[in-house]
């Protein structure tokens, strides 16, 4: 039987609760059957994510999955380019937008291929920040008019690769980050006879804002300060390479939450650009780097997981500010490049995790403990629990906290037995529950009590690794929108935090998006014996690729989904990539799975000789070991078979 609250709950309320309309950019919704849907092109065609999961599970895969919506990726490339083209038209800007995708934000082949394909009609190029990335960019890049921008520290081989690009007829720009690179470029240009195209990366005084603020500004590790740019200019003039300098670049960090910071940086860089033109360099391109944000929490503020501007506003501010400065300086406006990575790829992929267990403090601690001989501290706590005294909630909490500490000291000194300790613990949490429950009707909740609410939350154990799949949440406290992918027509009645299966207490998610600041728990549904899937959204940038093999969990399964009108569900799975097997990850840390098997066989043989294992049994144990090497690293969740309902007579 459903309670009234459960029956009156609607998916619209879930949509609001989990914030789909705020962070989803029109791509994510809940339908009337309580399922989350994705609308890759924002054109009305929706895919039910649970259908994708069911189809993947039908082919023998298990969560965790990464699901990529390739059409959504394409849509983002188009939206960025259209935003700039529109701004250029509206501002009567007399040059082009020629953006590049920074490969480091998602190096996966299918992602880069889709972007290169979607960008063909916009002359959208690629950016590399290292030799391996340039190796990819050179081979994957197409077209004569699309840029390749080479950033990052460079050794002579990096520069040689870029010169190879020139020989292949590509528009490839070597951006000077360090003064020493100028000497290499000069020498290699002479050696190979290839004329390079050169850019300067300027160290702006305008500092980024947000998580990367401290890595920008005067003390940034990248870029040339004013004196160094002048020195570089002199060196190039001496080598007769003045005509090769075509681009000015800056990058003030990723996820810039405040549009004012962006405007300031663009103004400073435009002034720089005009000065370089006046010094006699041909120039022609101003590269505004990355920084275009994603509104992860949907608050549209300058909070670090959000942004106070839209992609369209960004484009028109960049265009208008460059134009204004150039017009006043009487310099022809440049082509504009941006290296927006996060904004292009973050929305296209999501992580699906399965919850397989609920750990509830409430349940174990609600059992009444009756120690044979009650210690005084337990009696004190009992009095506190019973007295619905006039103490304020916070005061009552603090008193309980003090008694709990007292009980622990007594236990450590040997004055409290296990029964009394258990009694003290459950009384303490019982008081906490009451204190928190008192909150329901009042508006303002002190921070301390909010945290307490998080501490009382149930733990939902999910079959995944934070360190593999959500590295930025662990390392940078980056927030991602998280919501159940089904049952949204039921009221979520459990306050929970999420924990992963690594043996690391940091392997958890206990901060969630909220309109104000962050929330310490997520409302979820009670488990009902069926698989319960959660989606972590907007994960396509950076962590998609940075997993760190903590506990050797390795890559997760992946499915690549395309819209398809002729299919029953409106989609098809184009490709599935299998996640890491155990043999893959052990081989990755320098073992050989064959050698490991041999060692186990030896041990089994020895045990057989000692008559501790029967020969036939030994064969089976070895088979088990070898079969497990071929399986996936994540938990293989086996649910107990459902009991058949007894027939009523
Ligand atoms: C990382 C990086 C980018 C991408 O930044 P986003 O904020 O993800 O768009 C662009 N340019 C350079 C030089 C970078 O290092």
PDB file of C-alpha atoms in Angstrom, residues 471-621:
ATOM      1  CA  UNK A 471      38.164  11.772 -10.147  1.00  0.00           C
ATOM      2  CA  UNK A 472      37.277  15.466 -10.187  1.00  0.00           C
ATOM      3  CA  UNK A 473      34.755  14.963  -7.413  1.00  0.00           C
ATOM      4  CA  UNK A 474      37.433  13.504  -5.190  1.00  0.00           C
ATOM      5  CA  UNK A 475      40.336  15.746  -6.203  1.00  0.00           C
ATOM      6  CA  UNK A 476      38.612  19.066  -6.772  1.00  0.00           C
ATOM      7  CA  UNK A 477      35.306  18.704  -4.923  1.00  0.00           C
ATOM      8  CA  UNK A 478      33.648  19.248  -8.287  1.00  0.00           C
ATOM      9  CA  UNK A 479      29.888  18.750  -8.031  1.00  0.00           C
ATOM     10  CA  UNK A 480      27.910  16.756 -10.579  1.00  0.00           C
ATOM     11  CA  UNK A 481      24.150  16.454 -10.872  1.00  0.00           C
ATOM     12  CA  UNK A 482      23.069  12.989  -9.678  1.00  0.00           C
ATOM     13  CA  UNK A 483      19.585  11.466  -9.894  1.00  0.00           C
ATOM     14  CA  UNK A 484      17.854   8.086 -10.031  1.00  0.00           C
ATOM     15  CA  UNK A 485      17.153   7.070 -13.642  1.00  0.00           C
ATOM     16  CA  UNK A 486      13.764   5.502 -12.897  1.00  0.00           C
ATOM     17  CA  UNK A 487      11.022   5.479 -10.231  1.00  0.00           C
ATOM     18  CA  UNK A 488      10.752   9.273 -10.431  1.00  0.00           C
ATOM     19  CA  UNK A 489       7.009   8.938 -10.063  1.00  0.00           C
ATOM     20  CA  UNK A 490       7.602   7.724  -6.497  1.00  0.00           C
ATOM     21  CA  UNK A 491       8.478  10.028  -3.675  1.00  0.00           C
ATOM     22  CA  UNK A 492      12.124   9.520  -2.622  1.00  0.00           C
ATOM     23  CA  UNK A 493      11.893   8.892   1.099  1.00  0.00           C
ATOM     24  CA  UNK A 494      15.494   8.092   2.110  1.00  0.00           C
ATOM     25  CA  UNK A 495      18.223  10.655   2.756  1.00  0.00           C
ATOM     26  CA  UNK A 496      21.397   9.034   1.489  1.00  0.00           C
ATOM     27  CA  UNK A 497      25.023   9.557   0.637  1.00  0.00           C
ATOM     28  CA  UNK A 498      26.786   7.368  -1.927  1.00  0.00           C
ATOM     29  CA  UNK A 499      29.799   5.177  -1.199  1.00  0.00           C
ATOM     30  CA  UNK A 500      31.836   3.236  -3.735  1.00  0.00           C
ATOM     31  CA  UNK A 501      33.449  -0.213  -3.530  1.00  0.00           C
ATOM     32  CA  UNK A 502      37.068   0.900  -3.109  1.00  0.00           C
ATOM     33  CA  UNK A 503      38.775   0.232   0.211  1.00  0.00           C
ATOM     34  CA  UNK A 504      39.241   3.936   0.725  1.00  0.00           C
ATOM     35  CA  UNK A 505      37.165   6.083   3.021  1.00  0.00           C
ATOM     36  CA  UNK A 506      37.452   8.911   0.468  1.00  0.00           C
ATOM     37  CA  UNK A 507      35.585   6.742  -2.026  1.00  0.00           C
ATOM     38  CA  UNK A 508      32.239   8.406  -1.499  1.00  0.00           C
ATOM     39  CA  UNK A 509      29.979  11.202  -2.659  1.00  0.00           C
ATOM     40  CA  UNK A 510      28.566  13.251   0.183  1.00  0.00           C
ATOM     41  CA  UNK A 511      28.126  16.651  -1.384  1.00  0.00           C
ATOM     42  CA  UNK A 512      25.445  17.253  -3.944  1.00  0.00           C
ATOM     43  CA  UNK A 513      24.190  20.131  -6.026  1.00  0.00           C
ATOM     44  CA  UNK A 514      21.757  22.456  -4.344  1.00  0.00           C
ATOM     45  CA  UNK A 515      20.374  25.832  -5.304  1.00  0.00           C
ATOM     46  CA  UNK A 516      22.111  27.343  -2.320  1.00  0.00           C
ATOM     47  CA  UNK A 517      25.626  26.118  -1.707  1.00  0.00           C
ATOM     48  CA  UNK A 518      25.779  22.302  -1.493  1.00  0.00           C
ATOM     49  CA  UNK A 519      23.652  19.612   0.089  1.00  0.00           C
ATOM     50  CA  UNK A 520      25.066  16.885   2.348  1.00  0.00           C
ATOM     51  CA  UNK A 521      22.651  14.175   1.261  1.00  0.00           C
ATOM     52  CA  UNK A 522      20.565  13.099  -1.710  1.00  0.00           C
ATOM     53  CA  UNK A 523      16.917  12.007  -1.457  1.00  0.00           C
ATOM     54  CA  UNK A 524      16.584   8.506  -2.935  1.00  0.00           C
ATOM     55  CA  UNK A 525      14.123   5.621  -3.076  1.00  0.00           C
ATOM     56  CA  UNK A 526      14.209   2.638  -0.735  1.00  0.00           C
ATOM     57  CA  UNK A 527      15.721  -0.427  -2.418  1.00  0.00           C
ATOM     58  CA  UNK A 528      13.113  -2.968  -3.482  1.00  0.00           C
ATOM     59  CA  UNK A 529      15.108  -5.976  -4.639  1.00  0.00           C
ATOM     60  CA  UNK A 530      15.188  -4.778  -8.261  1.00  0.00           C
ATOM     61  CA  UNK A 531      18.294  -3.109  -9.684  1.00  0.00           C
ATOM     62  CA  UNK A 532      18.333   0.581  -8.733  1.00  0.00           C
ATOM     63  CA  UNK A 533      20.272   2.788 -11.139  1.00  0.00           C
ATOM     64  CA  UNK A 534      21.622   6.265 -10.523  1.00  0.00           C
ATOM     65  CA  UNK A 535      22.897   8.618 -13.210  1.00  0.00           C
ATOM     66  CA  UNK A 536      25.790  10.987 -12.715  1.00  0.00           C
ATOM     67  CA  UNK A 537      25.431  13.612 -15.409  1.00  0.00           C
ATOM     68  CA  UNK A 538      27.701  16.009 -17.329  1.00  0.00           C
ATOM     69  CA  UNK A 539      30.769  13.796 -16.881  1.00  0.00           C
ATOM     70  CA  UNK A 540      32.147  14.049 -20.431  1.00  0.00           C
ATOM     71  CA  UNK A 541      34.996  16.464 -19.668  1.00  0.00           C
ATOM     72  CA  UNK A 542      38.281  15.498 -18.021  1.00  0.00           C
ATOM     73  CA  UNK A 543      37.294  12.578 -15.738  1.00  0.00           C
ATOM     74  CA  UNK A 544      36.085  10.558 -18.625  1.00  0.00           C
ATOM     75  CA  UNK A 545      39.704   9.778 -19.245  1.00  0.00           C
ATOM     76  CA  UNK A 546      41.639  10.373 -16.041  1.00  0.00           C
ATOM     77  CA  UNK A 547      40.786   7.291 -13.977  1.00  0.00           C
ATOM     78  CA  UNK A 548      43.639   6.173 -11.774  1.00  0.00           C
ATOM     79  CA  UNK A 549      43.227   2.397 -11.279  1.00  0.00           C
ATOM     80  CA  UNK A 550      42.722   2.744  -7.510  1.00  0.00           C
ATOM     81  CA  UNK A 551      42.217  -0.818  -6.200  1.00  0.00           C
ATOM     82  CA  UNK A 552      42.772  -1.875  -9.829  1.00  0.00           C
ATOM     83  CA  UNK A 553      39.164  -1.322 -10.824  1.00  0.00           C
ATOM     84  CA  UNK A 554      39.988  -0.004 -14.281  1.00  0.00           C
ATOM     85  CA  UNK A 555      37.840   1.217 -17.129  1.00  0.00           C
ATOM     86  CA  UNK A 556      34.081   0.729 -17.014  1.00  0.00           C
ATOM     87  CA  UNK A 557      31.876  -0.620 -19.798  1.00  0.00           C
ATOM     88  CA  UNK A 558      30.819   1.900 -22.395  1.00  0.00           C
ATOM     89  CA  UNK A 559      27.890   2.174 -24.774  1.00  0.00           C
ATOM     90  CA  UNK A 560      27.662   4.670 -27.613  1.00  0.00           C
ATOM     91  CA  UNK A 561      24.131   5.656 -28.446  1.00  0.00           C
ATOM     92  CA  UNK A 562      22.702   7.298 -31.566  1.00  0.00           C
ATOM     93  CA  UNK A 563      19.210   8.614 -32.275  1.00  0.00           C
ATOM     94  CA  UNK A 564      17.334   6.468 -34.796  1.00  0.00           C
ATOM     95  CA  UNK A 565      13.787   7.260 -35.841  1.00  0.00           C
ATOM     96  CA  UNK A 566      13.159   3.832 -37.338  1.00  0.00           C
ATOM     97  CA  UNK A 567      13.957   1.966 -34.145  1.00  0.00           C
ATOM     98  CA  UNK A 568      11.261   1.088 -31.678  1.00  0.00           C
ATOM     99  CA  UNK A 569      12.834   3.033 -28.813  1.00  0.00           C
ATOM    100  CA  UNK A 570      14.187   5.811 -30.997  1.00  0.00           C
ATOM    101  CA  UNK A 571      17.828   4.841 -30.559  1.00  0.00           C
ATOM    102  CA  UNK A 572      20.445   2.256 -31.360  1.00  0.00           C
ATOM    103  CA  UNK A 573      23.647   1.259 -29.637  1.00  0.00           C
ATOM    104  CA  UNK A 574      26.363   1.686 -32.222  1.00  0.00           C
ATOM    105  CA  UNK A 575      29.210   0.367 -30.202  1.00  0.00           C
ATOM    106  CA  UNK A 576      29.924  -1.193 -26.860  1.00  0.00           C
ATOM    107  CA  UNK A 577      33.378  -1.070 -25.335  1.00  0.00           C
ATOM    108  CA  UNK A 578      34.058  -3.683 -22.710  1.00  0.00           C
ATOM    109  CA  UNK A 579      35.495  -2.435 -19.430  1.00  0.00           C
ATOM    110  CA  UNK A 580      38.751  -3.764 -17.999  1.00  0.00           C
ATOM    111  CA  UNK A 581      39.066  -7.442 -17.175  1.00  0.00           C
ATOM    112  CA  UNK A 582      41.019  -8.478 -14.115  1.00  0.00           C
ATOM    113  CA  UNK A 583      43.801  -9.885 -16.323  1.00  0.00           C
ATOM    114  CA  UNK A 584      44.089  -6.504 -18.086  1.00  0.00           C
ATOM    115  CA  UNK A 585      44.629  -4.518 -14.910  1.00  0.00           C
ATOM    116  CA  UNK A 586      47.075  -6.971 -13.327  1.00  0.00           C
ATOM    117  CA  UNK A 587      49.089  -7.040 -16.539  1.00  0.00           C
ATOM    118  CA  UNK A 588      48.969  -3.230 -16.494  1.00  0.00           C
ATOM    119  CA  UNK A 589      50.939  -3.186 -13.240  1.00  0.00           C
ATOM    120  CA  UNK A 590      53.650  -5.501 -14.569  1.00  0.00           C
ATOM    121  CA  UNK A 591      52.358  -8.932 -13.560  1.00  0.00           C
ATOM    122  CA  UNK A 592      51.675 -11.521 -16.157  1.00  0.00           C
ATOM    123  CA  UNK A 593      48.369 -13.307 -15.738  1.00  0.00           C
ATOM    124  CA  UNK A 594      49.945 -16.472 -17.144  1.00  0.00           C
ATOM    125  CA  UNK A 595      52.674 -16.353 -14.569  1.00  0.00           C
ATOM    126  CA  UNK A 596      50.139 -15.797 -11.782  1.00  0.00           C
ATOM    127  CA  UNK A 597      48.178 -18.846 -12.991  1.00  0.00           C
ATOM    128  CA  UNK A 598      51.342 -20.926 -13.064  1.00  0.00           C
ATOM    129  CA  UNK A 599      52.116 -20.006  -9.483  1.00  0.00           C
ATOM    130  CA  UNK A 600      48.616 -20.939  -8.360  1.00  0.00           C
ATOM    131  CA  UNK A 601      48.894 -24.239 -10.208  1.00  0.00           C
ATOM    132  CA  UNK A 602      52.135 -24.997  -8.379  1.00  0.00           C
ATOM    133  CA  UNK A 603      50.491 -24.261  -5.031  1.00  0.00           C
ATOM    134  CA  UNK A 604      47.524 -26.472  -5.916  1.00  0.00           C
ATOM    135  CA  UNK A 605      49.849 -29.299  -7.015  1.00  0.00           C
ATOM    136  CA  UNK A 606      51.744 -29.077  -3.749  1.00  0.00           C
ATOM    137  CA  UNK A 607      48.508 -29.190  -1.759  1.00  0.00           C
ATOM    138  CA  UNK A 608      47.430 -32.194  -3.831  1.00  0.00           C
ATOM    139  CA  UNK A 609      50.670 -33.974  -2.985  1.00  0.00           C
ATOM    140  CA  UNK A 610      50.022 -33.309   0.680  1.00  0.00           C
ATOM    141  CA  UNK A 611      46.590 -34.800   0.081  1.00  0.00           C
ATOM    142  CA  UNK A 612      44.840 -31.615   1.142  1.00  0.00           C
ATOM    143  CA  UNK A 613      43.173 -31.213  -2.240  1.00  0.00           C
ATOM    144  CA  UNK A 614      41.868 -34.094  -4.350  1.00  0.00           C
ATOM    145  CA  UNK A 615      43.238 -34.089  -7.919  1.00  0.00           C
ATOM    146  CA  UNK A 616      39.820 -33.596  -9.555  1.00  0.00           C
ATOM    147  CA  UNK A 617      39.021 -30.793  -7.104  1.00  0.00           C
ATOM    148  CA  UNK A 618      42.394 -29.157  -7.851  1.00  0.00           C
ATOM    149  CA  UNK A 619      41.497 -28.868 -11.522  1.00  0.00           C
ATOM    150  CA  UNK A 620      38.287 -27.078 -10.581  1.00  0.00           C
ATOM    151  CA  UNK A 621      40.035 -24.596  -8.260  1.00  0.00           C
TER     152      UNK A 621
END
